[in-house]
mmCIF file with all atom_site columns, C-alpha atoms in Angstrom:
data_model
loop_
_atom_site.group_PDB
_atom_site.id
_atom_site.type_symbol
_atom_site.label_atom_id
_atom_site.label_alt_id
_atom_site.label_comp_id
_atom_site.label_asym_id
_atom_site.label_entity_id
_atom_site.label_seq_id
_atom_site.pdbx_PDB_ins_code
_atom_site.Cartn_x
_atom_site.Cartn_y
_atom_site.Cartn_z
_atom_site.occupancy
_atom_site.B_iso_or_equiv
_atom_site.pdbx_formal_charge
_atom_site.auth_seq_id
_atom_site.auth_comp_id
_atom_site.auth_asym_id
_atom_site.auth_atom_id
_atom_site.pdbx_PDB_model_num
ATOM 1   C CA . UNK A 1 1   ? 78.903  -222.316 52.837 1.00 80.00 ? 947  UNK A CA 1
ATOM 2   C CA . UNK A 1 2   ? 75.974  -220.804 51.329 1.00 87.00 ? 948  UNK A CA 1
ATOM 3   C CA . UNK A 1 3   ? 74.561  -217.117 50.787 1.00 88.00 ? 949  UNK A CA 1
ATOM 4   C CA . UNK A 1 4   ? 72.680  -216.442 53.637 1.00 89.00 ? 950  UNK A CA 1
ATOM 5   C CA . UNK A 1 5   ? 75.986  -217.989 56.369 1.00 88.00 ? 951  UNK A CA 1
ATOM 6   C CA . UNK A 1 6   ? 77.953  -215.692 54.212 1.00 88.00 ? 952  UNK A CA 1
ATOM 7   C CA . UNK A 1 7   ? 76.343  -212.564 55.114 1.00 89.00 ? 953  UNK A CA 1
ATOM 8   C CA . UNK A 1 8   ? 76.151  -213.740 58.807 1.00 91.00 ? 954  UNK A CA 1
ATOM 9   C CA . UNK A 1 9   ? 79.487  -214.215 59.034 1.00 89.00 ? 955  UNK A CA 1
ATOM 10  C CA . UNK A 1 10  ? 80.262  -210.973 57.020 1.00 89.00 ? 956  UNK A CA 1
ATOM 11  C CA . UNK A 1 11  ? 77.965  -208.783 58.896 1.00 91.00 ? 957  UNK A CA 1
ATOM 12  C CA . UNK A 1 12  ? 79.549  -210.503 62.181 1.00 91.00 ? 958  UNK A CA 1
ATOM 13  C CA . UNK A 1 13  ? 83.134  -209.568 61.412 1.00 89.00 ? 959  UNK A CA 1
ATOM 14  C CA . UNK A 1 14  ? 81.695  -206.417 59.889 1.00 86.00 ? 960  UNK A CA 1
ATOM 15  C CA . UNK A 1 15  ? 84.751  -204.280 60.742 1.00 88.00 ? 961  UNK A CA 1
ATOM 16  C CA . UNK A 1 16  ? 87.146  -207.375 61.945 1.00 88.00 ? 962  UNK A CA 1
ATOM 17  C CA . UNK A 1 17  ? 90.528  -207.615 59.052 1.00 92.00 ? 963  UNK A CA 1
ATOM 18  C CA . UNK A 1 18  ? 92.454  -210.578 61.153 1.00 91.00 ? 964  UNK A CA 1
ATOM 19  C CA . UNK A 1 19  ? 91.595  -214.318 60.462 1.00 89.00 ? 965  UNK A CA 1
ATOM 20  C CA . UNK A 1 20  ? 91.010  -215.713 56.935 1.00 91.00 ? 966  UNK A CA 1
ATOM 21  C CA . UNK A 1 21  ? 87.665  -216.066 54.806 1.00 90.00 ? 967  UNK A CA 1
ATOM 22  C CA . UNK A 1 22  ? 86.756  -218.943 52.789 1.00 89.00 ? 968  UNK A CA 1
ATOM 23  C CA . UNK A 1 23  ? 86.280  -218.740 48.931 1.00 90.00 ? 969  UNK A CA 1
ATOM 24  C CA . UNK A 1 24  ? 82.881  -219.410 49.434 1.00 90.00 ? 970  UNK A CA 1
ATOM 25  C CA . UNK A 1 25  ? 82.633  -216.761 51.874 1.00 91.00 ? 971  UNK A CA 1
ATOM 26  C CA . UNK A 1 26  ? 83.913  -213.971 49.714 1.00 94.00 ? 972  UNK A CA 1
ATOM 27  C CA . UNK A 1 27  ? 82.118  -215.245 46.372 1.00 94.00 ? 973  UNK A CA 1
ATOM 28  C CA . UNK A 1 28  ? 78.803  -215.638 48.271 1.00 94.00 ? 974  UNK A CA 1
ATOM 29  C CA . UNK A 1 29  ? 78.878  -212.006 49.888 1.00 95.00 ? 975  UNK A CA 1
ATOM 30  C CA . UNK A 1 30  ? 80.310  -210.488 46.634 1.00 95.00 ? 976  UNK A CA 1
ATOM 31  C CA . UNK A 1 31  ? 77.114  -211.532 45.123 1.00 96.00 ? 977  UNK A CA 1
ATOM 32  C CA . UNK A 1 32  ? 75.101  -210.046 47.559 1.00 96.00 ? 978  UNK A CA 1
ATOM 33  C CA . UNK A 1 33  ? 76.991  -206.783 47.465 1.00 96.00 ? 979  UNK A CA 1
ATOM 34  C CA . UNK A 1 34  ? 76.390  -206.466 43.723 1.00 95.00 ? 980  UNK A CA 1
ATOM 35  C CA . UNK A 1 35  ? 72.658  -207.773 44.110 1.00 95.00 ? 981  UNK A CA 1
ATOM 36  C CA . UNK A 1 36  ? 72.367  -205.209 46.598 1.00 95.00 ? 982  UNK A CA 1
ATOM 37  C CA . UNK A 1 37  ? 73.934  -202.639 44.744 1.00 93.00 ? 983  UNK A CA 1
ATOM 38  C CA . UNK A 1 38  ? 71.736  -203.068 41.899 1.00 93.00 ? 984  UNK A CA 1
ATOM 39  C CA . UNK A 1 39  ? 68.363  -203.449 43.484 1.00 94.00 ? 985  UNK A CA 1
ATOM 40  C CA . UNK A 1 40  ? 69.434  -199.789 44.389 1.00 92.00 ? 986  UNK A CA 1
ATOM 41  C CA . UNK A 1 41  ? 70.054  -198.331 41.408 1.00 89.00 ? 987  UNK A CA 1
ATOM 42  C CA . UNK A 1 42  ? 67.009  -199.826 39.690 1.00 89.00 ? 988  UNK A CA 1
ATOM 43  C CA . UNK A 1 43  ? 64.910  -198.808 42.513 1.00 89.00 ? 989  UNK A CA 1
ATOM 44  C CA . UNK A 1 44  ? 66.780  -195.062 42.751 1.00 87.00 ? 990  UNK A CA 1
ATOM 45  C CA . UNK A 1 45  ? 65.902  -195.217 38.986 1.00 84.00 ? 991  UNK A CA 1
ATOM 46  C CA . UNK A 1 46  ? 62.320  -194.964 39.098 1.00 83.00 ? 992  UNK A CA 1
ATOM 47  C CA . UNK A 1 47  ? 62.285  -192.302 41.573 1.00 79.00 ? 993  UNK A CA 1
ATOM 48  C CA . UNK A 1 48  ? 65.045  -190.163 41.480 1.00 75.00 ? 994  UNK A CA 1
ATOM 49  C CA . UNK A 1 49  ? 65.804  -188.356 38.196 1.00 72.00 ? 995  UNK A CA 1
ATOM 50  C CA . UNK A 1 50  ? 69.600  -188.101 38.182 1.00 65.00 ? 996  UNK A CA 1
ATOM 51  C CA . UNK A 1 51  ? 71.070  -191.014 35.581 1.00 65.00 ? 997  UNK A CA 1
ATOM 52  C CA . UNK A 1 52  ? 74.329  -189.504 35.986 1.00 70.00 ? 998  UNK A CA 1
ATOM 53  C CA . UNK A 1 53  ? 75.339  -189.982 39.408 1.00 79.00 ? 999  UNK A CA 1
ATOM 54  C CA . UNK A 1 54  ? 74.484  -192.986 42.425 1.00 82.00 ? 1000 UNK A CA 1
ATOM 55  C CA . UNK A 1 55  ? 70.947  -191.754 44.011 1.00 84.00 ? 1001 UNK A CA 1
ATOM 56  C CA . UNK A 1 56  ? 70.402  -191.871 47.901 1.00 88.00 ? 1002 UNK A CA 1
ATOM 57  C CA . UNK A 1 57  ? 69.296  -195.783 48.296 1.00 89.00 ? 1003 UNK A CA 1
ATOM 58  C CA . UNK A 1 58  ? 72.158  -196.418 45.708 1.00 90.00 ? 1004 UNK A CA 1
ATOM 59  C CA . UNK A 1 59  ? 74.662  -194.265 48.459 1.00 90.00 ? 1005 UNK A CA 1
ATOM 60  C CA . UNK A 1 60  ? 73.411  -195.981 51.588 1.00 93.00 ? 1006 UNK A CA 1
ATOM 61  C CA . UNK A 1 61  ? 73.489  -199.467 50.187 1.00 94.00 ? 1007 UNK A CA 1
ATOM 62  C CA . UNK A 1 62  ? 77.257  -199.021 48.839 1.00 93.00 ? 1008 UNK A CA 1
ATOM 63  C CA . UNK A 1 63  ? 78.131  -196.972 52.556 1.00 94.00 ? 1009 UNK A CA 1
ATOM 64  C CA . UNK A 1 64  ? 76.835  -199.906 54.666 1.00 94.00 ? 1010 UNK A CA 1
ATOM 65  C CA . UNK A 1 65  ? 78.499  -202.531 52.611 1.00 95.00 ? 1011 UNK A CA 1
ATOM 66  C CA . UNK A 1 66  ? 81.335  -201.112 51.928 1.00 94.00 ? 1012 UNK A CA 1
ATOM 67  C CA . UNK A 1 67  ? 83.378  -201.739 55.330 1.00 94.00 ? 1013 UNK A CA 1
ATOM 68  C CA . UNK A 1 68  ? 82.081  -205.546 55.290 1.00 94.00 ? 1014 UNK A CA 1
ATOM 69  C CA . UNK A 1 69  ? 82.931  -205.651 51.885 1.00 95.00 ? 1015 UNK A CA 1
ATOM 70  C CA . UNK A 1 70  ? 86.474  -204.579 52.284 1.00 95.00 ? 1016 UNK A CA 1
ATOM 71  C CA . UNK A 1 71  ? 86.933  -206.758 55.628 1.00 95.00 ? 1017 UNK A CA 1
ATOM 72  C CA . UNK A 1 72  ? 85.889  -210.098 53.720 1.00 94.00 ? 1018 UNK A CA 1
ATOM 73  C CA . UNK A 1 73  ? 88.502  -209.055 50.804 1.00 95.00 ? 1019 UNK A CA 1
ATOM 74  C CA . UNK A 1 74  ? 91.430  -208.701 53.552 1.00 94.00 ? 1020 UNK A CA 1
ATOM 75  C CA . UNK A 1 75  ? 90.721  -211.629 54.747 1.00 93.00 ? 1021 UNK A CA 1
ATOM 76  C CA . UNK A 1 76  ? 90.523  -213.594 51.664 1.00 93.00 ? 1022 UNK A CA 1
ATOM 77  C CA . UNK A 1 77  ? 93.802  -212.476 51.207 1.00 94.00 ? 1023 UNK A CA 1
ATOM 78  C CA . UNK A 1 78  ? 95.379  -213.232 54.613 1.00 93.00 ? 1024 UNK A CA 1
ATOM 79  C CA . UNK A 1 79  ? 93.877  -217.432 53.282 1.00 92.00 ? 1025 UNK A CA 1
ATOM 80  C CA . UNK A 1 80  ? 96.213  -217.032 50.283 1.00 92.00 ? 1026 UNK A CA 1
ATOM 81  C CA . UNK A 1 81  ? 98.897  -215.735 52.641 1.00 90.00 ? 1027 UNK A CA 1
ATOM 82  C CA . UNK A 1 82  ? 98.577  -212.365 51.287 1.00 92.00 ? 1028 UNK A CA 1
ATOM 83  C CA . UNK A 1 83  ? 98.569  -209.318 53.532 1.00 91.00 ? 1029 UNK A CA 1
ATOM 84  C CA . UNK A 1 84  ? 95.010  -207.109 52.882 1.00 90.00 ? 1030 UNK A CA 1
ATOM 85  C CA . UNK A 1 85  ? 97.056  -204.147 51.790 1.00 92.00 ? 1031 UNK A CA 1
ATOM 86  C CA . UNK A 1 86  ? 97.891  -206.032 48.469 1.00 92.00 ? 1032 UNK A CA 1
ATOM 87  C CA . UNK A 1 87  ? 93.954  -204.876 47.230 1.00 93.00 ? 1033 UNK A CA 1
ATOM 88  C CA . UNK A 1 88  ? 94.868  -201.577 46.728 1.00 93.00 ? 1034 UNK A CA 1
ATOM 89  C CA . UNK A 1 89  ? 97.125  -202.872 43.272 1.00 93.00 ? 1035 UNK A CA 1
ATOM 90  C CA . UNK A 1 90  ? 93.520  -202.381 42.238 1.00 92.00 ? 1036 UNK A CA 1
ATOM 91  C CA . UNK A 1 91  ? 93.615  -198.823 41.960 1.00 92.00 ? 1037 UNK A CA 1
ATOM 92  C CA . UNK A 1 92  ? 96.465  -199.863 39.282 1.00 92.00 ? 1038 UNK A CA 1
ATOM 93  C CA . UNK A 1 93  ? 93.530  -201.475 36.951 1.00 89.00 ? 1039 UNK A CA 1
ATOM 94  C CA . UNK A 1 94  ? 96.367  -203.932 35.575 1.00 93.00 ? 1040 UNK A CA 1
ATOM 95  C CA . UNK A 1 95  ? 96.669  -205.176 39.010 1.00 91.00 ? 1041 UNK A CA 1
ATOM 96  C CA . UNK A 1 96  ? 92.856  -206.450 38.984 1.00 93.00 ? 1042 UNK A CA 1
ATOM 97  C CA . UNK A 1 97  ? 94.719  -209.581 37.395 1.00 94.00 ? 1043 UNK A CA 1
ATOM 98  C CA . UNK A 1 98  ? 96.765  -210.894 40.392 1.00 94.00 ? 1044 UNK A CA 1
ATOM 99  C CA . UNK A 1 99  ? 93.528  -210.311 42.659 1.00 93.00 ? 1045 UNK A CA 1
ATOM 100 C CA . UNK A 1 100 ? 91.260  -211.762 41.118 1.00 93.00 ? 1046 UNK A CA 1
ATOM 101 C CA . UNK A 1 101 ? 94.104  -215.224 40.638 1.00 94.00 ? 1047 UNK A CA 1
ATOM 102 C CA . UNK A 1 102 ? 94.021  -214.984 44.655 1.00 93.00 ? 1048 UNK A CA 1
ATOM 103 C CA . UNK A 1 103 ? 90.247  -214.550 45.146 1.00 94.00 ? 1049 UNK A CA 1
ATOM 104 C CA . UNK A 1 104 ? 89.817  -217.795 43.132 1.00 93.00 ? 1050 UNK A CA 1
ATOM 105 C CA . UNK A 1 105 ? 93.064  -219.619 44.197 1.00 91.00 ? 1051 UNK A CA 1
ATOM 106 C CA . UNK A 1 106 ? 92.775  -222.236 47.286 1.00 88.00 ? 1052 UNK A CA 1
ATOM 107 C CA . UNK A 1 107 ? 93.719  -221.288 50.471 1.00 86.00 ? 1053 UNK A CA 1
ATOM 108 C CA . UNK A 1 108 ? 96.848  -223.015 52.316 1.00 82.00 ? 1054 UNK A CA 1
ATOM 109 C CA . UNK A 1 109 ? 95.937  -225.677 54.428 1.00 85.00 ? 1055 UNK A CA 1
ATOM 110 C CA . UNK A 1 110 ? 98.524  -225.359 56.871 1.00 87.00 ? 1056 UNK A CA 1
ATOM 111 C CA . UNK A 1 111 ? 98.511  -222.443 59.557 1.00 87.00 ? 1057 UNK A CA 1
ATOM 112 C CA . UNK A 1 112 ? 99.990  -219.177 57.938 1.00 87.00 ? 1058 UNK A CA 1
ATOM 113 C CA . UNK A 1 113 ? 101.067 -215.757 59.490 1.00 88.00 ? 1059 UNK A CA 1
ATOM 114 C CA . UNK A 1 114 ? 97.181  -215.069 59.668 1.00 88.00 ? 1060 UNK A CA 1
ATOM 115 C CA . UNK A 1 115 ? 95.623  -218.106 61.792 1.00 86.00 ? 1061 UNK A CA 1
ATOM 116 C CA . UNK A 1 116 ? 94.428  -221.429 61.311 1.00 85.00 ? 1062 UNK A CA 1
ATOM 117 C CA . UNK A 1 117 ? 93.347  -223.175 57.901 1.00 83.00 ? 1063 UNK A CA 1
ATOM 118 C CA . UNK A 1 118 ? 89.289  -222.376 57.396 1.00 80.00 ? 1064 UNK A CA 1
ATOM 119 C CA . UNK A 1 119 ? 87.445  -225.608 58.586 1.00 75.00 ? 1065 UNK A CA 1
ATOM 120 C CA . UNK A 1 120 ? 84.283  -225.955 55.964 1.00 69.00 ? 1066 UNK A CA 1
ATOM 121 C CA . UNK A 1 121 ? 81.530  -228.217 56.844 1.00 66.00 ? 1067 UNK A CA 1
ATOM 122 C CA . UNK A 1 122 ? 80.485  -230.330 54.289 1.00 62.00 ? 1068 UNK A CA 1
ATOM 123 C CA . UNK A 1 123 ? 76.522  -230.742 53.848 1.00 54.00 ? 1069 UNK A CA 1
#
């Protein structure tokens, strides 16, 4: 999968938290998101003169991603046969650890509680 079927699919599921998402599909669109993200805060930099605090483009950027954003995370998790709920251990800080060991791990190849095994063309 590349970058641009990544934010297809993303922006297609944009609010859908059943099913599973490939690795490639949540490392491609976290990219994005942080491009994204940061395009907007250099750009809100050199016309907005708050340094402190996100400026509008910054805000809209991070509002409209955000849902897709949190949709493609679920779903990575339902691959690992984790239920979505399991992100919030962020909020913990130490529980960054286990997430990120799921994001990267490979997804079960047999059918789990959450559908079918992902089925990745190969170019």
């Amino acid at each position: 999968m590349d970058l641009q079927t990544s934010i297809k699919i993303c922006f297609k599921k944009f609010a859908e938290f059943n099913g599973r998402a490939s690795r490639s599909e949540f490392w491609w669109f976290t990219l994005f998101y942080l491009i994204v993200v940061i395009v907007a805060a250099i750009f809100d930099s050199f016309f907005v003169d708050n340094s402190q605090n996100m400026g509008p483009v910054e805000i809209v950027s991070t509002l409209i991603l955000l849902i897709p954003s949190i949709a493609v995370t679920a779903r990575r998790l339902h691959d690992v046969d984790k239920s979505g709920w399991w992100m919030l251990i962020a909020f913990t800080i130490i529980g960054l650890i286990p997430l990120i060991v799921w994001y990267v791990s490979i997804g079960s190849n047999k059918k789990n509680r959450f559908g079918p095994p992902i089925k990745l063309k190969r170019s």
